[in-house]
Amino acid sequence: MQYLRGQETGKEYGFIILRLPPYHCDFNPIKLVWGWKKKKALRDRLCGDDKLSVVMSATSVTLITLPQTVIRSFFDHVWKTETCYASLKE
């Protein structure tokens, strides 16, 4: 019932309420950052038997060296995906 009231209130004020999966990577830039970090950086630096301190150090280094252009592309991707989904008819 709460869901329907939210939809009605949104429409009343000219908004479209778009319900999205809460942890879907297409709508969450931090998921894209972690994916990039794991794929591009950590796998190249770590072995399967590394200690936690080594993993934490490598994680810090990769976050510091994450290029701003990559971060921007993640947010652009999310924006484009949200816009695409919002344009779909109910």
PDB file of C-alpha atoms in Angstrom:
ATOM      1  CA  MET A   1       0.000   0.000   0.000  1.00  0.00           C
ATOM      2  CA  GLN A   2       2.862   2.366   0.853  1.00  0.00           C
ATOM      3  CA  TYR A   3       4.326   1.717  -2.600  1.00  0.00           C
ATOM      4  CA  LEU A   4       1.148   2.844  -4.346  1.00  0.00           C
ATOM      5  CA  ARG A   5       0.925   6.044  -2.310  1.00  0.00           C
ATOM      6  CA  GLY A   6       4.507   6.871  -3.282  1.00  0.00           C
ATOM      7  CA  GLN A   7       3.721   6.314  -6.955  1.00  0.00           C
ATOM      8  CA  GLU A   8       0.627   8.514  -6.752  1.00  0.00           C
ATOM      9  CA  THR A   9       2.440  11.269  -4.895  1.00  0.00           C
ATOM     10  CA  GLY A  10       5.282  11.218  -7.414  1.00  0.00           C
ATOM     11  CA  LYS A  11       2.899  11.474 -10.362  1.00  0.00           C
ATOM     12  CA  GLU A  12       1.006  14.272  -8.627  1.00  0.00           C
ATOM     13  CA  TYR A  13       4.194  16.353  -8.583  1.00  0.00           C
ATOM     14  CA  GLY A  14       5.368  15.330 -12.048  1.00  0.00           C
ATOM     15  CA  PHE A  15       7.936  12.730 -11.002  1.00  0.00           C
ATOM     16  CA  ILE A  16       8.353   9.183 -12.181  1.00  0.00           C
ATOM     17  CA  ILE A  17       9.167   6.777  -9.376  1.00  0.00           C
ATOM     18  CA  LEU A  18      11.522   4.226 -10.855  1.00  0.00           C
ATOM     19  CA  ARG A  19      12.095   1.195  -8.630  1.00  0.00           C
ATOM     20  CA  LEU A  20      15.543  -0.216  -9.204  1.00  0.00           C
ATOM     21  CA  PRO A  21      17.335  -3.283  -7.884  1.00  0.00           C
ATOM     22  CA  PRO A  22      19.217  -2.010  -4.810  1.00  0.00           C
ATOM     23  CA  TYR A  23      22.598  -3.622  -5.524  1.00  0.00           C
ATOM     24  CA  HIS A  24      22.636  -3.835  -9.301  1.00  0.00           C
ATOM     25  CA  CYS A  25      25.992  -2.727 -10.692  1.00  0.00           C
ATOM     26  CA  ASP A  26      24.412  -0.748 -13.533  1.00  0.00           C
ATOM     27  CA  PHE A  27      22.835   1.617 -11.012  1.00  0.00           C
ATOM     28  CA  ASN A  28      25.579   1.793  -8.421  1.00  0.00           C
ATOM     29  CA  PRO A  29      28.918   3.406  -9.323  1.00  0.00           C
ATOM     30  CA  ILE A  30      30.692   1.965  -6.286  1.00  0.00           C
ATOM     31  CA  LYS A  31      30.049  -1.548  -7.633  1.00  0.00           C
ATOM     32  CA  LEU A  32      31.755  -0.483 -10.861  1.00  0.00           C
ATOM     33  CA  VAL A  33      34.719   0.914  -8.910  1.00  0.00           C
ATOM     34  CA  TRP A  34      35.159  -2.315  -6.931  1.00  0.00           C
ATOM     35  CA  GLY A  35      34.820  -4.376 -10.103  1.00  0.00           C
ATOM     36  CA  TRP A  36      37.479  -2.305 -11.850  1.00  0.00           C
ATOM     37  CA  LYS A  37      39.742  -2.477  -8.840  1.00  0.00           C
ATOM     38  CA  LYS A  38      39.466  -6.239  -8.532  1.00  0.00           C
ATOM     39  CA  LYS A  39      39.810  -6.932 -12.224  1.00  0.00           C
ATOM     40  CA  LYS A  40      42.371  -4.383 -13.345  1.00  0.00           C
ATOM     41  CA  ALA A  41      44.516  -3.805 -10.320  1.00  0.00           C
ATOM     42  CA  LEU A  42      44.364  -6.390  -7.570  1.00  0.00           C
ATOM     43  CA  ARG A  43      44.573  -9.483  -9.738  1.00  0.00           C
ATOM     44  CA  ASP A  44      47.770  -8.154 -11.288  1.00  0.00           C
ATOM     45  CA  ARG A  45      49.371  -7.416  -7.909  1.00  0.00           C
ATOM     46  CA  LEU A  46      48.266 -10.241  -5.647  1.00  0.00           C
ATOM     47  CA  CYS A  47      48.788 -13.974  -5.326  1.00  0.00           C
ATOM     48  CA  GLY A  48      46.147 -16.295  -3.916  1.00  0.00           C
ATOM     49  CA  ASP A  49      48.057 -16.806  -0.676  1.00  0.00           C
ATOM     50  CA  ASP A  50      48.725 -13.142   0.219  1.00  0.00           C
ATOM     51  CA  LYS A  51      48.130 -12.053   3.794  1.00  0.00           C
ATOM     52  CA  LEU A  52      45.353  -9.616   4.722  1.00  0.00           C
ATOM     53  CA  SER A  53      47.843  -6.778   5.281  1.00  0.00           C
ATOM     54  CA  VAL A  54      49.167  -7.190   1.726  1.00  0.00           C
ATOM     55  CA  VAL A  55      45.642  -7.196   0.299  1.00  0.00           C
ATOM     56  CA  MET A  56      44.707  -4.075   2.300  1.00  0.00           C
ATOM     57  CA  SER A  57      47.854  -2.268   1.167  1.00  0.00           C
ATOM     58  CA  ALA A  58      47.236  -3.148  -2.484  1.00  0.00           C
ATOM     59  CA  THR A  59      43.617  -2.040  -2.144  1.00  0.00           C
ATOM     60  CA  SER A  60      44.680   1.354  -0.808  1.00  0.00           C
ATOM     61  CA  VAL A  61      47.179   1.825  -3.618  1.00  0.00           C
ATOM     62  CA  THR A  62      44.656   0.931  -6.312  1.00  0.00           C
ATOM     63  CA  LEU A  63      42.028   3.298  -4.889  1.00  0.00           C
ATOM     64  CA  ILE A  64      44.535   6.141  -4.796  1.00  0.00           C
ATOM     65  CA  THR A  65      45.651   5.470  -8.367  1.00  0.00           C
ATOM     66  CA  LEU A  66      42.152   5.072  -9.826  1.00  0.00           C
ATOM     67  CA  PRO A  67      42.056   7.576 -12.704  1.00  0.00           C
ATOM     68  CA  GLN A  68      39.473  10.358 -12.503  1.00  0.00           C
ATOM     69  CA  THR A  69      38.448   9.600 -16.091  1.00  0.00           C
ATOM     70  CA  VAL A  70      37.524   6.063 -15.053  1.00  0.00           C
ATOM     71  CA  ILE A  71      35.482   7.314 -12.107  1.00  0.00           C
ATOM     72  CA  ARG A  72      33.700   9.809 -14.363  1.00  0.00           C
ATOM     73  CA  SER A  73      32.926   7.061 -16.877  1.00  0.00           C
ATOM     74  CA  PHE A  74      31.280   4.986 -14.118  1.00  0.00           C
ATOM     75  CA  PHE A  75      28.974   7.846 -13.164  1.00  0.00           C
ATOM     76  CA  ASP A  76      28.229   8.546 -16.847  1.00  0.00           C
ATOM     77  CA  HIS A  77      27.341   4.883 -17.318  1.00  0.00           C
ATOM     78  CA  VAL A  78      24.940   4.961 -14.356  1.00  0.00           C
ATOM     79  CA  TRP A  79      23.362   8.211 -15.574  1.00  0.00           C
ATOM     80  CA  LYS A  80      22.819   6.837 -19.086  1.00  0.00           C
ATOM     81  CA  THR A  81      21.406   3.567 -17.743  1.00  0.00           C
ATOM     82  CA  GLU A  82      19.002   5.362 -15.403  1.00  0.00           C
ATOM     83  CA  THR A  83      17.898   7.655 -18.231  1.00  0.00           C
ATOM     84  CA  CYS A  84      17.302   4.648 -20.480  1.00  0.00           C
ATOM     85  CA  TYR A  85      15.238   2.856 -17.861  1.00  0.00           C
ATOM     86  CA  ALA A  86      13.302   6.013 -16.979  1.00  0.00           C
ATOM     87  CA  SER A  87      12.317   6.433 -20.633  1.00  0.00           C
ATOM     88  CA  LEU A  88      10.632   3.030 -20.684  1.00  0.00           C
ATOM     89  CA  LYS A  89       6.879   3.181 -20.479  1.00  0.00           C
ATOM     90  CA  GLU A  90       5.117   1.698 -17.486  1.00  0.00           C
TER      91      GLU A  90
END
